[in-house]
CSV table of C-alpha atoms and ligand atoms in Angstrom, one decimal:
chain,number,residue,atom,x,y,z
V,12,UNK,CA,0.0,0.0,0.0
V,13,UNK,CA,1.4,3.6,-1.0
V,14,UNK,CA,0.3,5.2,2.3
V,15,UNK,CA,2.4,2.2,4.2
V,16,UNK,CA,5.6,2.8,1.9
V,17,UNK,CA,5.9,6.2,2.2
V,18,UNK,CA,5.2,5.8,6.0
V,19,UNK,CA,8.7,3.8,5.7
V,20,UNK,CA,10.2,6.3,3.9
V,21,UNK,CA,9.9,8.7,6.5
V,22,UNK,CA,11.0,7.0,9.5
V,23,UNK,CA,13.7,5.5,8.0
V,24,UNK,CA,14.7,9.1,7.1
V,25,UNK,CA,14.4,10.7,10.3
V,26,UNK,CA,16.2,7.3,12.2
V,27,UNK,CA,19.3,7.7,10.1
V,28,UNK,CA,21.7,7.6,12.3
V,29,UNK,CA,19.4,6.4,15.7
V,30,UNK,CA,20.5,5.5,18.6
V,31,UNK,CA,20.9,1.2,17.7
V,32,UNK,CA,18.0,0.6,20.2
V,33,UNK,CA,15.7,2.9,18.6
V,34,UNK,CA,16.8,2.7,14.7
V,35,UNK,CA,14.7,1.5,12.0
V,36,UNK,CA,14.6,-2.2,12.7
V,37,UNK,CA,13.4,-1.8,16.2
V,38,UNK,CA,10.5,0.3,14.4
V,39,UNK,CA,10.3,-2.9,11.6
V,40,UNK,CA,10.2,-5.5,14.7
V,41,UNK,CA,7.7,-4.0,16.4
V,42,UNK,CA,5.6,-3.2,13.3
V,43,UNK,CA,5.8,-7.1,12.3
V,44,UNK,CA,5.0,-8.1,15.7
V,45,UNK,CA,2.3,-5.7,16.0
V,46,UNK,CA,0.4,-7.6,13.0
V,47,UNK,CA,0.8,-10.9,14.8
V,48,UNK,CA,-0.8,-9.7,17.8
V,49,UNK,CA,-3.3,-8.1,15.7
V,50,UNK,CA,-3.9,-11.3,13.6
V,51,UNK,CA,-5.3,-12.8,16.9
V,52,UNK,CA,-6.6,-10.0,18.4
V,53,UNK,CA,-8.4,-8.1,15.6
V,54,UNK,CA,-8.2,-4.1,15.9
V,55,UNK,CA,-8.2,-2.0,13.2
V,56,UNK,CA,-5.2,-2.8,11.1
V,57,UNK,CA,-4.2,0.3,9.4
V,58,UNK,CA,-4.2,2.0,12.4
V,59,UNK,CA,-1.9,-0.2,13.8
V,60,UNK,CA,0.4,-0.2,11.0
V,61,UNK,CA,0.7,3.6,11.2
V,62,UNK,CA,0.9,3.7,14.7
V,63,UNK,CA,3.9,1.1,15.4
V,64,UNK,CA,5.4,2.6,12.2
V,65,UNK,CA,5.4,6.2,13.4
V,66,UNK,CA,5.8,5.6,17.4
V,67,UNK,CA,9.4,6.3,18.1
V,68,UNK,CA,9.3,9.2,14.9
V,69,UNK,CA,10.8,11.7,17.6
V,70,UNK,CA,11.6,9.8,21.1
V,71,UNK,CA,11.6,12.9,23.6
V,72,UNK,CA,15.1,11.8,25.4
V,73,UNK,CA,16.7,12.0,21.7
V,74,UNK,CA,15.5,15.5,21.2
V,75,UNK,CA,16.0,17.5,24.4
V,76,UNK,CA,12.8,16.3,26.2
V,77,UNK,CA,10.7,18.1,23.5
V,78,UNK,CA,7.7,16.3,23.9
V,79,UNK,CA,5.2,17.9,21.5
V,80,UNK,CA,7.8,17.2,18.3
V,81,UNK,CA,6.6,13.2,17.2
V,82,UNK,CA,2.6,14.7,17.5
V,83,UNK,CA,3.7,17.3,14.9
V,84,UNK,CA,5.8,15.5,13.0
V,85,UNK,CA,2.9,13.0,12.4
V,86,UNK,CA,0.2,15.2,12.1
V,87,UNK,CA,2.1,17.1,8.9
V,88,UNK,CA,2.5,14.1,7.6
V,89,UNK,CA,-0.2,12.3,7.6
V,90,UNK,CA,-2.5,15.5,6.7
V,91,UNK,CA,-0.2,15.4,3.8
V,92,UNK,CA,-1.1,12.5,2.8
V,93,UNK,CA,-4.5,13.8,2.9
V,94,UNK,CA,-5.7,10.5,5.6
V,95,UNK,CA,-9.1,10.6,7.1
V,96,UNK,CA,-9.0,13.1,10.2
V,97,UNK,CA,-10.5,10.5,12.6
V,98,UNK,CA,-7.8,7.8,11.7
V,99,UNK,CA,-5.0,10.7,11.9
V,100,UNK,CA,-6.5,11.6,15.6
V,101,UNK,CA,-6.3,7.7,16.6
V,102,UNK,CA,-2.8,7.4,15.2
V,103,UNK,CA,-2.1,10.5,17.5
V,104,UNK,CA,-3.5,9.4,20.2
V,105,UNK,CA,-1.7,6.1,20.6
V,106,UNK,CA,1.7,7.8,19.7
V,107,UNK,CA,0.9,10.1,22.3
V,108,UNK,CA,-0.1,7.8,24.8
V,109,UNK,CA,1.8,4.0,24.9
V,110,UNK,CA,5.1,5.3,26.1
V,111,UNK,CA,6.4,3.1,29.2
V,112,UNK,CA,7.3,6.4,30.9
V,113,UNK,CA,4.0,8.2,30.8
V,114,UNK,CA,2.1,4.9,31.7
V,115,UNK,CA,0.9,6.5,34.7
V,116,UNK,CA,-1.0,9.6,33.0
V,117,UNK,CA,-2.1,7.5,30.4
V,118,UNK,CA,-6.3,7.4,30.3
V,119,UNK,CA,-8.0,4.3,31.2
V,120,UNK,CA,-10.2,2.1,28.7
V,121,UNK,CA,-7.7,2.4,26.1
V,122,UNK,CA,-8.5,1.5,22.5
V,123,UNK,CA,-7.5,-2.3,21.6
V,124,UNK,CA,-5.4,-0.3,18.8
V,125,UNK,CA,-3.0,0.8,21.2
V,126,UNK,CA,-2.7,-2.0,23.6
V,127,UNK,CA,-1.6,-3.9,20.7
V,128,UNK,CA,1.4,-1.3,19.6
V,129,UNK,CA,2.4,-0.8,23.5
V,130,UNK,CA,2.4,-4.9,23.8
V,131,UNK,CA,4.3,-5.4,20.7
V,132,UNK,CA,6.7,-2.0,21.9
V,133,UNK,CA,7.2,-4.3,25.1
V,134,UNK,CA,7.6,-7.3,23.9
V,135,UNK,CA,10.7,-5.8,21.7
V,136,UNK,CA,12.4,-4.5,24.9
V,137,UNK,CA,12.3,-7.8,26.4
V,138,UNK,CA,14.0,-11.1,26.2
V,139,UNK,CA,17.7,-11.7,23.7
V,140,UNK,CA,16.9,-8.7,21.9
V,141,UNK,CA,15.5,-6.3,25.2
V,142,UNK,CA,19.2,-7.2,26.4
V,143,UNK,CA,21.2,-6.4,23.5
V,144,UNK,CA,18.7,-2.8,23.2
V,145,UNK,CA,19.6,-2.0,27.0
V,146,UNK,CA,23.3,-2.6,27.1
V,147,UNK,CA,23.2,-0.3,23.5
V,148,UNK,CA,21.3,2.4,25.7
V,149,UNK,CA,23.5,2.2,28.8
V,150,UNK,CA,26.3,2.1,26.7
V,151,UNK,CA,25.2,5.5,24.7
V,152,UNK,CA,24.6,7.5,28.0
V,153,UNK,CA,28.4,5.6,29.4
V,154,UNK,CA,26.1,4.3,32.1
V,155,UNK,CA,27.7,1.7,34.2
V,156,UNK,CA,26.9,-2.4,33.2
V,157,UNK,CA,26.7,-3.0,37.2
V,158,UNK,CA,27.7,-1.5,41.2
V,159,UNK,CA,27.2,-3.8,43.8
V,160,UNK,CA,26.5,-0.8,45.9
V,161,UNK,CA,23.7,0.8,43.4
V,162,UNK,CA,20.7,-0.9,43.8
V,163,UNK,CA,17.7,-0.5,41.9
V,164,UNK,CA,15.1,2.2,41.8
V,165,UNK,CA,11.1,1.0,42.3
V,166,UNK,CA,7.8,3.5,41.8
V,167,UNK,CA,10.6,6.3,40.2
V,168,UNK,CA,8.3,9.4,39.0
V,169,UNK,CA,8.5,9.8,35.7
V,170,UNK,CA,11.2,13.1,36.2
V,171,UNK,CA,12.8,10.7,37.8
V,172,UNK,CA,13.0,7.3,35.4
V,173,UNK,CA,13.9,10.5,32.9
V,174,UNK,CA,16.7,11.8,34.9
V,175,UNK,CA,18.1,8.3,36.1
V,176,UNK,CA,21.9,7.5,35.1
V,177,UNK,CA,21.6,4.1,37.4
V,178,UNK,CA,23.2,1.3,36.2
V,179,UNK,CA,21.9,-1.1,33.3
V,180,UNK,CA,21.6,-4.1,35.3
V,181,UNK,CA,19.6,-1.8,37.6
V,182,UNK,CA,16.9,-1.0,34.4
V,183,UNK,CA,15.9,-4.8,34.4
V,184,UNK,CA,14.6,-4.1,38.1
V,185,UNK,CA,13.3,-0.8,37.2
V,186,UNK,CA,11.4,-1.7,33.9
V,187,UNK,CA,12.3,-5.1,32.2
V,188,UNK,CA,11.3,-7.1,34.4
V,189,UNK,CA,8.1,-5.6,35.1
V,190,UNK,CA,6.9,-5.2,31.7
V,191,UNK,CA,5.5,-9.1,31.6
V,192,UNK,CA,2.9,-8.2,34.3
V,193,UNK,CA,1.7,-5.3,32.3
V,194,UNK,CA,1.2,-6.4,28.6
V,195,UNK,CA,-2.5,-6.3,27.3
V,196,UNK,CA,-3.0,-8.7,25.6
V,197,UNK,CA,-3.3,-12.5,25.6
V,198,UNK,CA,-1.2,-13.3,22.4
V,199,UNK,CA,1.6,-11.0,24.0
V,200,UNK,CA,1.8,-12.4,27.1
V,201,UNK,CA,2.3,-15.9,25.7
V,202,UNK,CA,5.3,-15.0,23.7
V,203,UNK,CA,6.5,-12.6,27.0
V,204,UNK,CA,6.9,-15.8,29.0
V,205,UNK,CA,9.7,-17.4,27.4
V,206,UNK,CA,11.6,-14.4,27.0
V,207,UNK,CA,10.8,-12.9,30.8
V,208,UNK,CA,12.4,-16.6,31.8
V,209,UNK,CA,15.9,-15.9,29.2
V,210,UNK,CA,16.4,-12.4,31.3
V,211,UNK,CA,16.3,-13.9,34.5
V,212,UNK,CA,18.5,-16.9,33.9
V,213,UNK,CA,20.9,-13.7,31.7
V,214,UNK,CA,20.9,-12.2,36.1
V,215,UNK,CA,21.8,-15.5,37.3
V,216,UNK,CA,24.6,-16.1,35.3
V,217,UNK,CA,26.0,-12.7,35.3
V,218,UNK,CA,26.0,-12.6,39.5
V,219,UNK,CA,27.5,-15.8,39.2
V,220,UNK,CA,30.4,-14.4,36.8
V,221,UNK,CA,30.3,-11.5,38.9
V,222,UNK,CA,30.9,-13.1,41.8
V,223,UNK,CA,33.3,-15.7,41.1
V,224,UNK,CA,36.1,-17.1,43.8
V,225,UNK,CA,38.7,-18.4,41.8
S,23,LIG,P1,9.4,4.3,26.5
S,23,LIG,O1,10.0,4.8,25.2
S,23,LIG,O2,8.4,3.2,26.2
S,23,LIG,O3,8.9,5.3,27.5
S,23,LIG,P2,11.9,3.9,27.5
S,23,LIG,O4,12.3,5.2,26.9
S,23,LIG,O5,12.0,3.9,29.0
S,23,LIG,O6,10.5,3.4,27.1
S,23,LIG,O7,12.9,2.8,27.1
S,23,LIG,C1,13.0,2.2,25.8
S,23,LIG,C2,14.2,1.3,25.8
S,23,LIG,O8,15.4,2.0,25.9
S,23,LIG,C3,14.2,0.3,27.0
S,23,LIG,O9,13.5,-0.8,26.8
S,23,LIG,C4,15.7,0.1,27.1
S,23,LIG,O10,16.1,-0.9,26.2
S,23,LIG,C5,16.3,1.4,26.8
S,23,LIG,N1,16.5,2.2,28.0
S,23,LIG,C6,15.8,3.2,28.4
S,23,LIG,N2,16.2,3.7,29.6
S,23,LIG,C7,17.3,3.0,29.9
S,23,LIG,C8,18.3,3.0,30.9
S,23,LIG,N3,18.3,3.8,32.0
S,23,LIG,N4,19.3,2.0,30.9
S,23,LIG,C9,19.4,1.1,29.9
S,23,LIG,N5,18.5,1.1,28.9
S,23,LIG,C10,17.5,2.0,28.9
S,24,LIG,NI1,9.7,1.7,20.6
């Protein structure tokens, strides 16, 4: 579908150069696993597409906190592209309102459309690939892998999660690991299980590296 191309297009213009955690094939996994979820689930699929498609367009701690940037970026585009105004809104609104961070402002009764992105946004930041994404992220802000005397942060504000330069074995405690417990749907949970269970035996083995007596 044109609309769907040219979607690509963009984002893989404006993620040129991302941050390897956030670049276009975190966008493409999600995207595909998006329309798995939706395969089960139903929800409108176009509405999907655009949304997982367009959701990390402008990620807020890659451009100075500006929050409002993605919203605009999207709504140009997709009134270019001359999209019915209610579908544009809905895109929008998910974009607007998925994000991990913001999960405790978000409304309540959200539209399946949404818990489908956020689930499949999860699901990516979980698991093998969740690992190799955080150490990229720690790495990026030269956060430490691990202090023994750091220990993790629970119930952080979201000024705080923002802020935080803990470590990135810490961010498994602080978000990771929680994420199972807060997927939507039924389809995402089953496919969370196995990868929940790879990050825990991952903190086994590294403590017991860690901790070594030779
Ligand atoms: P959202 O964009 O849904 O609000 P985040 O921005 O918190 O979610 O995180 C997206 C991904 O970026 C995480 O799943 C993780 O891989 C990485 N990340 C974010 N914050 C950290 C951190 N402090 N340490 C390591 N990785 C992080
Ligand atoms: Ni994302």
């Amino acid at each position: 579908m044109e609309l769907i191309s040219k979607t690509i297009d963009l984002v893989k213009e404006k993620l040129d150069g991302a941050e390897a955690g956030h670049d276009w094939f975190h966008i493409e996994r999600v995207w595909k696993l998006s329309l798995k979820i939706q395969e089960k689930e139903g929800g409108d699929k176009l509405i999907i597409e655009l949304a997982a498609l367009l959701h990390d367009i402008a990620d807020p701690k890659f451009h100075n906190g500006d929050e409002t940037l993605a919203s605009k970026i999207v709504n140009d585009f997709l009134t270019e592209q001359n999209l019915d105004p209610d579908i544009r809104e809905k895109v929008i609104f998910i974009i607007e309102n998925m994000s991990f961070k913001n999960r405790n402002d978000a409304p309540e009764n959200l539209p399946l459309e949404l818990k489908i992105v956020q689930d499949a946004d999860r699901l990516d930041a979980i698991g093998a690939i969740g690992i190799a994404r955080t150490f990229n992220f720690g790495g990026y802000k030269n956060n430490l892998i691990y202090h023994p005397d750091i220990s993790p942060k629970l119930n952080q504000t979201k000024e705080e999660y923002k802020k935080s330069n803990g470590t990135t074995i810490n961010h498994f405690y602080e978000k990771l690991l929680l994420l199972k417990d807060l997927l939507n749907t039924d389809t995402a949970k089953r496919i969370a299980e196995p990868r929940h269970q790879f990050m825990l035996q991952f903190l086994e083995e590294f403590y017991n590296e860690w901790n070594v007596n030779l």
